[in-house]
PDB file of C-alpha atoms in Angstrom:
ATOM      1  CA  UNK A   5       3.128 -17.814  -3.780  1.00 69.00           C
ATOM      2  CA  UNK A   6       1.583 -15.691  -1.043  1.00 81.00           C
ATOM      3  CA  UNK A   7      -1.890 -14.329  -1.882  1.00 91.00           C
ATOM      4  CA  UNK A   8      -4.359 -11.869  -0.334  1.00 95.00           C
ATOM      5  CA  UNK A   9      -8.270 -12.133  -1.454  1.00 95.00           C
ATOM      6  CA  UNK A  10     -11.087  -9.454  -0.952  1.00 96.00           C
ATOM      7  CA  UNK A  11     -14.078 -11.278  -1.748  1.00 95.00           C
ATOM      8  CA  UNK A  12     -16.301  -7.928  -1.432  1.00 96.00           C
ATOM      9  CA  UNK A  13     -15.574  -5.814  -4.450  1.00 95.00           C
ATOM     10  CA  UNK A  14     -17.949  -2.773  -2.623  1.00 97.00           C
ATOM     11  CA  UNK A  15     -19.686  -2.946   0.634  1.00 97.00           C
ATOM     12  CA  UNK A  16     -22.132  -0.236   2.234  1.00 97.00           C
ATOM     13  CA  UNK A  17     -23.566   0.843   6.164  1.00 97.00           C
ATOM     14  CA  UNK A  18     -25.638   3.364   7.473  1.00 97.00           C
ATOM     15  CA  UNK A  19     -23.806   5.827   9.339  1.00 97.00           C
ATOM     16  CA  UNK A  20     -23.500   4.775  13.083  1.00 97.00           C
ATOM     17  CA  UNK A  21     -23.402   1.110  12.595  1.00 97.00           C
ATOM     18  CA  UNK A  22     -21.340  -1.344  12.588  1.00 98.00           C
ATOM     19  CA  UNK A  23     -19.755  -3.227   9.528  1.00 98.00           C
ATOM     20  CA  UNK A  24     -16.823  -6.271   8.712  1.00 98.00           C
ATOM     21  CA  UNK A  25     -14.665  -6.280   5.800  1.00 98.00           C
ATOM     22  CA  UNK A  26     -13.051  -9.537   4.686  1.00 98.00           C
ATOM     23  CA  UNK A  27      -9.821 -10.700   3.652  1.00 98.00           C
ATOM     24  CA  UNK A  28      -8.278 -14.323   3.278  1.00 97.00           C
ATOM     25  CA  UNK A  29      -4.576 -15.159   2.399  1.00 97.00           C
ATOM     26  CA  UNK A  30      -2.769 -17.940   1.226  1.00 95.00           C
ATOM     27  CA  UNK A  31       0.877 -18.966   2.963  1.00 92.00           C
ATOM     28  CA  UNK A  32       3.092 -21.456   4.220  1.00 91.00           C
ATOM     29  CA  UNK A  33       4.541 -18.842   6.481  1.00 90.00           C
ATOM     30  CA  UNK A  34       4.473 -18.670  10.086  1.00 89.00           C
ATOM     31  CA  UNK A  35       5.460 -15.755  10.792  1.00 90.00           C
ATOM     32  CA  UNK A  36       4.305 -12.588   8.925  1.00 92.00           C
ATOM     33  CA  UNK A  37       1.990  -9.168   9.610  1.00 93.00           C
ATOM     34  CA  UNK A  38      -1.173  -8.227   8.088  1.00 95.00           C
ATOM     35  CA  UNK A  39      -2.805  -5.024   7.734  1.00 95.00           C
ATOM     36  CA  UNK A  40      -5.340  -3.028   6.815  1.00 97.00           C
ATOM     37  CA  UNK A  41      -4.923   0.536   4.884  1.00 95.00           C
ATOM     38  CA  UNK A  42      -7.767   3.064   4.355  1.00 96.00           C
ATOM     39  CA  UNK A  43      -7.522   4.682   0.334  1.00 93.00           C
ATOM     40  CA  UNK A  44      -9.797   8.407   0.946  1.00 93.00           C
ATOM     41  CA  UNK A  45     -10.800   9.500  -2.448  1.00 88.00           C
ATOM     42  CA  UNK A  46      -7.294  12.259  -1.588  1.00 84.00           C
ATOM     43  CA  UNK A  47      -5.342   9.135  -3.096  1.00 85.00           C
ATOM     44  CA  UNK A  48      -3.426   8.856  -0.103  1.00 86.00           C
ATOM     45  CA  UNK A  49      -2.949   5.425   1.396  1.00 90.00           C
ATOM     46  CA  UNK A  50      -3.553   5.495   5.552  1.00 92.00           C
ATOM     47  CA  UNK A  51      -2.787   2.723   7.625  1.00 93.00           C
ATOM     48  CA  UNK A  52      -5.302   1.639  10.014  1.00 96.00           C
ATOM     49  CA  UNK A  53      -4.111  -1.535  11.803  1.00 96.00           C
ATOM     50  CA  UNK A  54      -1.538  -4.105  11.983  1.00 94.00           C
ATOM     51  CA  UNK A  55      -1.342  -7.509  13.200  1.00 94.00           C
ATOM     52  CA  UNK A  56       1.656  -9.358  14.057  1.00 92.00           C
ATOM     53  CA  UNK A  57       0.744 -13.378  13.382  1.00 92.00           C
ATOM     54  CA  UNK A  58       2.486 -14.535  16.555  1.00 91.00           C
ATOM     55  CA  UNK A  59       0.135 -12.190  18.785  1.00 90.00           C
ATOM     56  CA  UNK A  60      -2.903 -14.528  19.540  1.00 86.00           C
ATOM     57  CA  UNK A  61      -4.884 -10.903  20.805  1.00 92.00           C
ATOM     58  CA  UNK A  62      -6.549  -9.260  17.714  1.00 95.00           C
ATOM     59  CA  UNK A  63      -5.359  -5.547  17.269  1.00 93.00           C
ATOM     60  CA  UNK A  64      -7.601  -2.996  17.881  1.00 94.00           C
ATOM     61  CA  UNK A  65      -7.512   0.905  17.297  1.00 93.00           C
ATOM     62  CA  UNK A  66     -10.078   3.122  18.966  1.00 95.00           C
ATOM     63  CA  UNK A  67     -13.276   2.386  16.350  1.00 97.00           C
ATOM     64  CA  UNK A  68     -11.290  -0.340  14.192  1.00 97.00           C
ATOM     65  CA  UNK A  69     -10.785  -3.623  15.280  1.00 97.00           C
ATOM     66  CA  UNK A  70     -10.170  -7.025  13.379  1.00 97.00           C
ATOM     67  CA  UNK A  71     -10.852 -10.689  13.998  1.00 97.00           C
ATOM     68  CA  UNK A  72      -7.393 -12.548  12.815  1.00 97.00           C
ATOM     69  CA  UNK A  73      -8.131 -16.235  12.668  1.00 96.00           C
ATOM     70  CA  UNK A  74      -4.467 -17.812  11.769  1.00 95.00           C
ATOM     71  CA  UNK A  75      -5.281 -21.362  11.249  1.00 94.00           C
ATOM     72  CA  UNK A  76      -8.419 -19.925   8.580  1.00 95.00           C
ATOM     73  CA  UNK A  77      -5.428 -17.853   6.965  1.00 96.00           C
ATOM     74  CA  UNK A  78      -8.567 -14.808   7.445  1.00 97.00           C
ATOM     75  CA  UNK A  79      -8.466 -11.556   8.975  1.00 97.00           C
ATOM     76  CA  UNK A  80     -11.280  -9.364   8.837  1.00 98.00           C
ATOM     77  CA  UNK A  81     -11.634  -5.761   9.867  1.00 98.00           C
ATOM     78  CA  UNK A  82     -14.734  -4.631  11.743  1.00 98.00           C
ATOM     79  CA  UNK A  83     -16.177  -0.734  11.874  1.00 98.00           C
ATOM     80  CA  UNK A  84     -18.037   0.088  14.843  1.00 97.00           C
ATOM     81  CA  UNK A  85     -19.537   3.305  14.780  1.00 97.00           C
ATOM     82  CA  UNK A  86     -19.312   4.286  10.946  1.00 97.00           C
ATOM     83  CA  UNK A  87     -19.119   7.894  10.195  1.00 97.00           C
ATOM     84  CA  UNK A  88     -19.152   9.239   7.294  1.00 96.00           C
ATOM     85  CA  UNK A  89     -15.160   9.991   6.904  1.00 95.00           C
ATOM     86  CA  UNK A  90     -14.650   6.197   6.729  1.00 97.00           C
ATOM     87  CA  UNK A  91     -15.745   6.262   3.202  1.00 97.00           C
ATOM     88  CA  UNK A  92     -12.800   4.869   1.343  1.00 97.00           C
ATOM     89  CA  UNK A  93     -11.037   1.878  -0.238  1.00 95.00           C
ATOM     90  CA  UNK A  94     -10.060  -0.395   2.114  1.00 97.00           C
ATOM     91  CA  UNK A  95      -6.896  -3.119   1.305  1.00 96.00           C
ATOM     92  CA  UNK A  96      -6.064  -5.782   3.169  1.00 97.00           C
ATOM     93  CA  UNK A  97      -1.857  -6.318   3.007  1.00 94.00           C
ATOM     94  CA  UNK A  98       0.422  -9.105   3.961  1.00 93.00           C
ATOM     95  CA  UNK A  99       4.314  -9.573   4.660  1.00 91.00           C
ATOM     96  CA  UNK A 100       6.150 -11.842   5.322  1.00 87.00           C
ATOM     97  CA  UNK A 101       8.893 -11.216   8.448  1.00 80.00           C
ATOM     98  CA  UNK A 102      11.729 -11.525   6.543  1.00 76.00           C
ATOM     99  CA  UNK A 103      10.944  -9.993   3.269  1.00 77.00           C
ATOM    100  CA  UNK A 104      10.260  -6.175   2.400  1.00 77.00           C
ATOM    101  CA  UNK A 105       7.528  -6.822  -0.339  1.00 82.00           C
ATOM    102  CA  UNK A 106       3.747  -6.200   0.788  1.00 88.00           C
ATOM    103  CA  UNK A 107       1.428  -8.663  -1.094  1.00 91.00           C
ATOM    104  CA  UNK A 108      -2.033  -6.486  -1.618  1.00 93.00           C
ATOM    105  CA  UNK A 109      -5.715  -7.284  -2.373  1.00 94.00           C
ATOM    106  CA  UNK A 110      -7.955  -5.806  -4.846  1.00 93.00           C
ATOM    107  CA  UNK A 111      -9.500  -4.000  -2.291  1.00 95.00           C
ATOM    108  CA  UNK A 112     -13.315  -2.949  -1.069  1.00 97.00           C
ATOM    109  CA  UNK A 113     -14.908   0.187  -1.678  1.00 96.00           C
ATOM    110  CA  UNK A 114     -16.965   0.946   1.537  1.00 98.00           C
ATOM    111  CA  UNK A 115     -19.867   3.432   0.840  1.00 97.00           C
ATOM    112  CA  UNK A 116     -21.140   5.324   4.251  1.00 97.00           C
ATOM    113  CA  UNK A 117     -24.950   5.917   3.810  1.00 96.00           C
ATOM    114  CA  UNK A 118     -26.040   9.019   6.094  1.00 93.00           C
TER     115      UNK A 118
ATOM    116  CA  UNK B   9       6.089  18.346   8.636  1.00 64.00           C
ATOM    117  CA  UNK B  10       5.261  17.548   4.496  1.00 78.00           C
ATOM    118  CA  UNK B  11       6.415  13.859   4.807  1.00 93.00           C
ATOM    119  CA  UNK B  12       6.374  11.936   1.142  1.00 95.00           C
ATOM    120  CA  UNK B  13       6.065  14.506  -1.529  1.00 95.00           C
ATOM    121  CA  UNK B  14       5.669  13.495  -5.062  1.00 96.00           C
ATOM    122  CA  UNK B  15       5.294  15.402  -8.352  1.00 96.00           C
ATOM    123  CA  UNK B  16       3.890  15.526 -10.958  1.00 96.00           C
ATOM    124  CA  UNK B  17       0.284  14.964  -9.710  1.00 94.00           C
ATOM    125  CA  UNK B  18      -0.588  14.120 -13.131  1.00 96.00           C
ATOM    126  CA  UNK B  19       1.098  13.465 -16.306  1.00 96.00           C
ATOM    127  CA  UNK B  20       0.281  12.364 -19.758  1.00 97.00           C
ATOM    128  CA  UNK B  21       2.898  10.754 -21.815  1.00 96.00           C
ATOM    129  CA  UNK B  22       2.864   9.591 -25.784  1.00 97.00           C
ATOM    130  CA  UNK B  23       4.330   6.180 -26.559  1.00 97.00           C
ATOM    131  CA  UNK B  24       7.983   6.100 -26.372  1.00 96.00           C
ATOM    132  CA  UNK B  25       8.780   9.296 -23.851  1.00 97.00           C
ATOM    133  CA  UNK B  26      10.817   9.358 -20.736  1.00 96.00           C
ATOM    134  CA  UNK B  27       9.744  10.847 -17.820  1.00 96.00           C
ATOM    135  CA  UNK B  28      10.848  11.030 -13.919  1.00 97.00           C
ATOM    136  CA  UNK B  29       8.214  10.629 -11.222  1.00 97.00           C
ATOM    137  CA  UNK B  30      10.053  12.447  -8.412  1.00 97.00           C
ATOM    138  CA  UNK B  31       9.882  11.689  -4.311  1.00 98.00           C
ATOM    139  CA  UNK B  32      11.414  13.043  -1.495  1.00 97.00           C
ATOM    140  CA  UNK B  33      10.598  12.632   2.276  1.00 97.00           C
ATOM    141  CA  UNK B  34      11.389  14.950   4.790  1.00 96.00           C
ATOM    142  CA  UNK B  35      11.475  11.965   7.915  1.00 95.00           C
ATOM    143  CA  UNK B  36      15.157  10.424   7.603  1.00 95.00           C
ATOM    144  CA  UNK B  37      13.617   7.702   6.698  1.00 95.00           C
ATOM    145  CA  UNK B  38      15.681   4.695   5.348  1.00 93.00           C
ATOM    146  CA  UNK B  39      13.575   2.526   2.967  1.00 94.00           C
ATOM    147  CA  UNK B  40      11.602   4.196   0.224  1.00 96.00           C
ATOM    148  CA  UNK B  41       9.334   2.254  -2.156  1.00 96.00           C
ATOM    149  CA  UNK B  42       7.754   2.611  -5.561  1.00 97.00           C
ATOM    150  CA  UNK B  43       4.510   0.565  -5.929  1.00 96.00           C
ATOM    151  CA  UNK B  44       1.789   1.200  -9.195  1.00 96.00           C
ATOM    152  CA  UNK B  45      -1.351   0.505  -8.588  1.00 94.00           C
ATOM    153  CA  UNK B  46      -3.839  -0.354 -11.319  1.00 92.00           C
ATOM    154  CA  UNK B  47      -7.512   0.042 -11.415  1.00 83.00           C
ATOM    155  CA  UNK B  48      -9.138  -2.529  -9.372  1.00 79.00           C
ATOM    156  CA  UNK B  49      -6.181  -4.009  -8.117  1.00 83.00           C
ATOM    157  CA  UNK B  50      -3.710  -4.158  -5.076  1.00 86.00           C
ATOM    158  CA  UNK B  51      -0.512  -2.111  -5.044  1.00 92.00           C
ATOM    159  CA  UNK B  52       2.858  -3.948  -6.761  1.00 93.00           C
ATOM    160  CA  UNK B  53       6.384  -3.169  -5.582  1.00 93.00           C
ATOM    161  CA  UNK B  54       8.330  -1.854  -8.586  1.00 96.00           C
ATOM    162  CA  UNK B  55      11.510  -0.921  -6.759  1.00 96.00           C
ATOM    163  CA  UNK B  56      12.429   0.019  -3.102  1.00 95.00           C
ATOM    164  CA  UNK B  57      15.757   0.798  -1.348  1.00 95.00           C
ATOM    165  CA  UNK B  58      16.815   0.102   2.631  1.00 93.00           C
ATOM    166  CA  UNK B  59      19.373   3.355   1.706  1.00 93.00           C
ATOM    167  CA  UNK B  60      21.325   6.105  -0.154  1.00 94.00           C
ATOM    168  CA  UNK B  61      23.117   4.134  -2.626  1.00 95.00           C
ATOM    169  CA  UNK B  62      21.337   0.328  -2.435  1.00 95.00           C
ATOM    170  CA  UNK B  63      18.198  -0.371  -4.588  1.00 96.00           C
ATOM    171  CA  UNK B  64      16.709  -3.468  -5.401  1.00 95.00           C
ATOM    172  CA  UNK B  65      14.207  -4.931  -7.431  1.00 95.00           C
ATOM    173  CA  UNK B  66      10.564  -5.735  -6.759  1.00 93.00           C
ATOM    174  CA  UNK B  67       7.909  -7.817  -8.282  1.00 90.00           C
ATOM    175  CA  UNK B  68       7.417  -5.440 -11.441  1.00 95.00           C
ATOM    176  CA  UNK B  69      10.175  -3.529 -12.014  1.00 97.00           C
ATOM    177  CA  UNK B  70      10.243  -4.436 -16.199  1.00 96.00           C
ATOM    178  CA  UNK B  71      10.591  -0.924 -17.956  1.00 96.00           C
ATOM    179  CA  UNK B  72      12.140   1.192 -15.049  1.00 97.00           C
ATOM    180  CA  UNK B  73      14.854   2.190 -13.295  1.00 97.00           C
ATOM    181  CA  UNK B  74      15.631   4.044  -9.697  1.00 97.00           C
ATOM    182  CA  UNK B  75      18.361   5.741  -7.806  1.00 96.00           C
ATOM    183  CA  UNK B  76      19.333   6.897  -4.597  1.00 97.00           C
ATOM    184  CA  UNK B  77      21.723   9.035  -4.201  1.00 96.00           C
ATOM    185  CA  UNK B  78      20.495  10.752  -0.881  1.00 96.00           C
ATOM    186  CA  UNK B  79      18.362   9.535   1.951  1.00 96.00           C
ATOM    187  CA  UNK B  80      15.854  12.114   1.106  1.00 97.00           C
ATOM    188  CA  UNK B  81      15.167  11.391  -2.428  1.00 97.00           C
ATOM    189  CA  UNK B  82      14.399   8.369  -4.911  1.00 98.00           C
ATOM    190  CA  UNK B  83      12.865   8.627  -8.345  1.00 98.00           C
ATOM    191  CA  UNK B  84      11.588   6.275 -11.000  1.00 98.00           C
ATOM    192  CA  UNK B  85      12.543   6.581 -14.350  1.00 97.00           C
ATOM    193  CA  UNK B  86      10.661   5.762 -17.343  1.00 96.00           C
ATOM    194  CA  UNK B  87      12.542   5.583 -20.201  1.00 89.00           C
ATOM    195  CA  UNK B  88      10.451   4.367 -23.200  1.00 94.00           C
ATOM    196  CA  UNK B  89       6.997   4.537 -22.434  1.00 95.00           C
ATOM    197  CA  UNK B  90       3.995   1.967 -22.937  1.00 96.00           C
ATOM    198  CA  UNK B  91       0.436   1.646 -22.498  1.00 96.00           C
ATOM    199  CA  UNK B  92       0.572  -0.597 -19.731  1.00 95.00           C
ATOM    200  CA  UNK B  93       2.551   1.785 -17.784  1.00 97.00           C
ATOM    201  CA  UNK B  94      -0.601   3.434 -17.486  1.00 96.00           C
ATOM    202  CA  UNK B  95      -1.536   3.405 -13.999  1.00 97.00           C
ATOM    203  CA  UNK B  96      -1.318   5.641 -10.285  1.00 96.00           C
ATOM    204  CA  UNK B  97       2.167   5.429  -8.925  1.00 97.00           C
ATOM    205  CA  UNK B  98       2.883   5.417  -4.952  1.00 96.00           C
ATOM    206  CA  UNK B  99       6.155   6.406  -3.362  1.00 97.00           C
ATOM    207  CA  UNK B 100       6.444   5.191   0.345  1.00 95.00           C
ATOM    208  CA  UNK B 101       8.878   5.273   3.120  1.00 95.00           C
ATOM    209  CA  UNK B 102       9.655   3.661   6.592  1.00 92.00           C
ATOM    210  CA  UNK B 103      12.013   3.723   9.089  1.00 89.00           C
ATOM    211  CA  UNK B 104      12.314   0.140   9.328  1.00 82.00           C
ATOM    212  CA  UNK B 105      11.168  -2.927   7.116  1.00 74.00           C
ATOM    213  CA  UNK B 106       8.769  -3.599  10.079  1.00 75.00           C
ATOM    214  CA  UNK B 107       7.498  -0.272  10.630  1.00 82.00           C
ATOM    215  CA  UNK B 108       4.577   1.112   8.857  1.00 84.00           C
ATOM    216  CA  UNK B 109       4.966   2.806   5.788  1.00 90.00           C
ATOM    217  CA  UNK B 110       4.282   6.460   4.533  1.00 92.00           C
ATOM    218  CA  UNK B 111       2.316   7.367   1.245  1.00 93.00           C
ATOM    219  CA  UNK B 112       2.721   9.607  -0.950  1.00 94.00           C
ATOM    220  CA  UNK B 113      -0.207  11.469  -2.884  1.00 92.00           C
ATOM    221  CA  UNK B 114       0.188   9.161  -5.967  1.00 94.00           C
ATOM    222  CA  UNK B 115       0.709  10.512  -9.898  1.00 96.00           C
ATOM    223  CA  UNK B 116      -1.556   9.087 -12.121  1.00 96.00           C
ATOM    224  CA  UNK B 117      -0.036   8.933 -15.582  1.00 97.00           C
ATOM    225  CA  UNK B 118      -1.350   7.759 -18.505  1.00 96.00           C
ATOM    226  CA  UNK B 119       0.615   6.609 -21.722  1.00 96.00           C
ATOM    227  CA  UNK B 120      -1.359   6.834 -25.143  1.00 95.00           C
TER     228      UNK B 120
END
Protein backbone atom coordinates (compact mmCIF):
# COMPACT_ATOMS: atom_id res chain seq x y z
CA UNK A 1 0.00 0.00 0.00
CA UNK A 2 1.00 3.54 -0.91
CA UNK A 3 2.51 5.54 1.97
CA UNK A 4 3.56 9.15 2.60
CA UNK A 5 6.20 9.87 5.63
CA UNK A 6 7.00 13.31 7.34
CA UNK A 7 9.94 12.58 9.27
CA UNK A 8 9.86 16.25 10.94
CA UNK A 9 7.02 16.30 13.39
CA UNK A 10 7.78 20.47 13.87
CA UNK A 11 10.39 22.47 12.17
CA UNK A 12 11.30 26.30 12.80
CA UNK A 13 13.24 29.51 10.65
CA UNK A 14 13.87 32.91 11.26
CA UNK A 15 11.84 35.08 9.25
CA UNK A 16 13.60 35.84 5.85
CA UNK A 17 15.37 32.62 5.43
CA UNK A 18 15.19 29.88 3.79
CA UNK A 19 13.91 26.36 4.99
CA UNK A 20 13.12 22.45 3.39
CA UNK A 21 10.43 20.30 4.54
CA UNK A 22 10.61 16.56 3.87
CA UNK A 23 8.47 13.95 2.67
CA UNK A 24 9.19 10.29 1.37
CA UNK A 25 6.57 7.84 -0.15
CA UNK A 26 6.33 4.38 -0.78
CA UNK A 27 4.83 3.01 -4.41
CA UNK A 28 5.03 0.76 -7.17
CA UNK A 29 3.35 3.37 -9.26
CA UNK A 30 4.65 5.19 -12.09
CA UNK A 31 2.57 7.50 -12.61
CA UNK A 32 0.97 9.63 -9.82
CA UNK A 33 1.06 13.56 -8.39
CA UNK A 34 2.32 14.79 -5.21
CA UNK A 35 1.63 17.82 -3.36
CA UNK A 36 2.07 19.94 -0.80
CA UNK A 37 -0.94 21.78 1.25
CA UNK A 38 -0.42 24.62 3.77
CA UNK A 39 -3.00 23.99 7.21
CA UNK A 40 -3.14 28.12 8.74
CA UNK A 41 -4.27 27.81 12.25
CA UNK A 42 -8.09 29.14 10.18
CA UNK A 43 -8.37 25.20 9.67
CA UNK A 44 -8.53 25.64 6.13
CA UNK A 45 -6.42 23.39 3.96
CA UNK A 46 -4.46 25.58 0.96
CA UNK A 47 -2.72 24.01 -1.70
CA UNK A 48 0.65 25.17 -2.45
CA UNK A 49 2.19 22.99 -5.20
CA UNK A 50 1.76 20.04 -7.30
CA UNK A 51 3.96 17.79 -9.09
CA UNK A 52 3.07 15.58 -11.82
CA UNK A 53 5.72 12.36 -11.59
CA UNK A 54 6.25 12.24 -15.35
CA UNK A 55 7.54 16.03 -15.36
CA UNK A 56 11.38 15.62 -14.76
CA UNK A 57 11.31 19.86 -13.93
CA UNK A 58 10.49 20.38 -10.18
CA UNK A 59 7.38 22.73 -9.73
CA UNK A 60 7.86 25.90 -8.45
CA UNK A 61 5.42 28.74 -7.23
CA UNK A 62 6.72 32.25 -6.70
CA UNK A 63 8.53 31.64 -2.96
CA UNK A 64 7.76 27.71 -2.89
CA UNK A 65 9.61 25.37 -4.71
CA UNK A 66 10.32 21.52 -4.22
CA UNK A 67 13.09 19.10 -5.09
CA UNK A 68 11.11 15.78 -6.44
CA UNK A 69 13.64 13.01 -6.66
CA UNK A 70 11.46 9.97 -8.30
CA UNK A 71 13.83 7.16 -8.15
CA UNK A 72 14.38 8.26 -3.96
CA UNK A 73 10.40 8.08 -3.90
CA UNK A 74 11.23 11.92 -1.92
CA UNK A 75 9.92 15.21 -2.55
CA UNK A 76 10.75 17.96 -0.42
CA UNK A 77 9.40 21.47 -0.32
CA UNK A 78 11.78 24.39 0.13
CA UNK A 79 10.75 28.13 1.62
CA UNK A 80 12.78 30.85 0.43
CA UNK A 81 12.10 33.97 1.97
CA UNK A 82 9.95 32.91 5.14
CA UNK A 83 7.53 35.41 6.37
CA UNK A 84 5.73 35.17 9.00
CA UNK A 85 2.19 34.12 7.25
CA UNK A 86 3.85 30.79 6.33
CA UNK A 87 3.31 29.63 9.79
CA UNK A 88 1.20 26.56 9.37
CA UNK A 89 0.95 22.76 9.05
CA UNK A 90 2.36 21.65 6.15
CA UNK A 91 1.22 17.91 4.48
CA UNK A 92 2.77 16.31 1.97
CA UNK A 93 -0.13 14.25 -0.34
CA UNK A 94 0.08 11.59 -2.95
CA UNK A 95 -2.30 10.10 -5.77
CA UNK A 96 -2.16 7.89 -7.79
CA UNK A 97 -3.38 8.82 -11.71
CA UNK A 98 -6.03 6.64 -11.81
CA UNK A 99 -7.52 6.66 -8.43
CA UNK A 100 -9.45 9.60 -6.57
CA UNK A 101 -8.08 8.83 -2.97
CA UNK A 102 -5.19 11.25 -1.65
CA UNK A 103 -2.80 9.25 0.65
CA UNK A 104 -1.63 12.05 3.44
CA UNK A 105 1.27 12.42 5.94
CA UNK A 106 1.20 13.30 9.48
CA UNK A 107 2.30 16.51 8.65
CA UNK A 108 5.01 19.33 10.00
CA UNK A 109 4.23 22.17 12.02
CA UNK A 110 6.54 25.02 10.73
CA UNK A 111 7.07 27.78 13.41
CA UNK A 112 8.24 31.35 11.76
CA UNK A 113 10.58 33.03 14.35
CA UNK A 114 10.53 36.99 13.75
CA UNK B 1 -17.60 33.80 -4.26
CA UNK B 2 -18.09 31.56 -0.63
CA UNK B 3 -16.79 28.30 -2.27
CA UNK B 4 -17.06 25.07 0.31
CA UNK B 5 -19.25 26.03 3.16
CA UNK B 6 -19.71 23.74 6.02
CA UNK B 7 -21.72 23.90 9.26
CA UNK B 8 -21.72 23.32 12.17
CA UNK B 9 -18.26 24.78 13.05
CA UNK B 10 -18.42 22.85 16.12
CA UNK B 11 -20.49 20.23 17.61
CA UNK B 12 -20.57 18.06 20.62
CA UNK B 13 -22.39 14.84 20.49
CA UNK B 14 -23.20 12.09 23.47
CA UNK B 15 -22.69 8.44 22.58
CA UNK B 16 -25.30 7.11 20.38
CA UNK B 17 -26.72 10.55 18.56
CA UNK B 18 -27.11 11.28 14.93
CA UNK B 19 -26.04 14.22 13.48
CA UNK B 20 -25.51 15.76 9.76
CA UNK B 21 -22.32 17.65 8.98
CA UNK B 22 -23.65 19.73 6.06
CA UNK B 23 -21.57 21.07 2.70
CA UNK B 24 -22.41 22.89 -0.15
CA UNK B 25 -20.16 24.60 -2.81
CA UNK B 26 -21.10 27.33 -4.81
CA UNK B 27 -18.34 26.33 -7.98
CA UNK B 28 -20.34 23.58 -10.09
CA UNK B 29 -18.03 21.54 -9.06
CA UNK B 30 -18.40 17.72 -9.74
CA UNK B 31 -16.52 15.66 -7.09
CA UNK B 32 -17.00 16.47 -3.44
CA UNK B 33 -15.13 14.65 -0.66
CA UNK B 34 -15.42 13.95 3.03
CA UNK B 35 -12.01 13.33 4.72
CA UNK B 36 -11.56 13.35 8.99
CA UNK B 37 -8.61 14.23 10.11
CA UNK B 38 -7.30 13.20 13.52
CA UNK B 39 -4.83 14.83 15.72
CA UNK B 40 -1.43 14.30 14.45
CA UNK B 41 -2.34 12.59 11.49
CA UNK B 42 -2.96 12.95 7.64
CA UNK B 43 -6.46 13.44 6.25
CA UNK B 44 -8.59 9.92 5.38
CA UNK B 45 -11.21 9.79 2.63
CA UNK B 46 -14.51 8.75 4.24
CA UNK B 47 -16.71 9.16 1.19
CA UNK B 48 -16.55 11.26 -2.08
CA UNK B 49 -18.80 11.47 -5.18
CA UNK B 50 -17.72 12.35 -9.12
CA UNK B 51 -21.77 13.60 -9.13
CA UNK B 52 -25.44 14.24 -8.16
CA UNK B 53 -26.60 10.85 -7.57
CA UNK B 54 -23.10 8.52 -7.51
CA UNK B 55 -21.18 8.13 -4.17
CA UNK B 56 -18.66 5.81 -3.32
CA UNK B 57 -16.74 4.62 -0.59
CA UNK B 58 -13.34 5.63 0.73
CA UNK B 59 -10.78 4.23 3.01
CA UNK B 60 -12.91 4.87 6.31
CA UNK B 61 -16.23 5.13 5.63
CA UNK B 62 -17.34 2.45 8.78
CA UNK B 63 -20.20 4.35 10.72
CA UNK B 64 -21.44 6.82 7.95
CA UNK B 65 -23.36 7.43 5.23
CA UNK B 66 -23.62 10.29 2.28
CA UNK B 67 -25.89 11.52 -0.42
CA UNK B 68 -26.05 13.57 -3.31
CA UNK B 69 -28.87 14.60 -4.52
CA UNK B 70 -27.67 17.96 -6.16
CA UNK B 71 -24.35 19.07 -7.50
CA UNK B 72 -24.22 21.70 -4.90
CA UNK B 73 -24.63 19.74 -1.82
CA UNK B 74 -23.31 16.44 -0.01
CA UNK B 75 -23.60 15.64 3.66
CA UNK B 76 -22.34 12.99 6.03
CA UNK B 77 -24.47 11.34 8.26
CA UNK B 78 -23.73 10.00 11.55
CA UNK B 79 -26.10 7.84 12.77
CA UNK B 80 -24.99 6.26 16.10
CA UNK B 81 -22.23 8.02 17.44
CA UNK B 82 -18.76 6.83 18.99
CA UNK B 83 -15.77 8.09 20.55
CA UNK B 84 -13.59 7.50 17.79
CA UNK B 85 -15.66 9.59 15.60
CA UNK B 86 -14.11 12.22 17.45
CA UNK B 87 -12.10 14.15 15.16
CA UNK B 88 -12.11 17.58 12.50
CA UNK B 89 -14.08 16.75 9.43
CA UNK B 90 -13.13 18.30 5.83
CA UNK B 91 -15.51 18.62 2.93
CA UNK B 92 -13.67 19.24 -0.47
CA UNK B 93 -14.49 19.68 -4.04
CA UNK B 94 -12.88 19.69 -7.60
CA UNK B 95 -13.74 20.02 -10.91
CA UNK B 96 -11.89 17.12 -12.00
CA UNK B 97 -10.16 14.06 -10.21
CA UNK B 98 -6.90 15.76 -11.40
CA UNK B 99 -7.59 19.17 -10.45
CA UNK B 100 -6.84 20.55 -7.12
CA UNK B 101 -9.22 20.37 -4.52
CA UNK B 102 -11.20 22.99 -2.38
CA UNK B 103 -11.47 22.94 1.55
CA UNK B 104 -13.83 23.58 3.55
CA UNK B 105 -13.41 25.28 7.12
CA UNK B 106 -13.57 21.85 8.91
CA UNK B 107 -16.18 20.94 12.06
CA UNK B 108 -14.53 19.61 14.82
CA UNK B 109 -16.87 17.33 16.73
CA UNK B 110 -16.33 15.52 19.58
CA UNK B 111 -18.36 12.38 20.84
CA UNK B 112 -18.29 11.72 24.74
Amino acid sequence: AQTVTQSQPEMSVQEAETVTLSCTYDTSESDYYLFWYKQPPSRQMILVIRQEAYKQQNATENRFSVNFQKAAKSFSLKISDSQLGDAAMYFCAYREDSNYQLIWGAGTKLIIKP
Amino acid sequence: NAGVTQTPKFRILKIGQSMTLQCTQDMNHNYMYWYRQDPGMGLKLIYYSVGAGITDKGEVPNGYNVSRSTTEDFPLRLELAAPSQTSVYFCASSDGYNSPLHFGNGTRLTVT
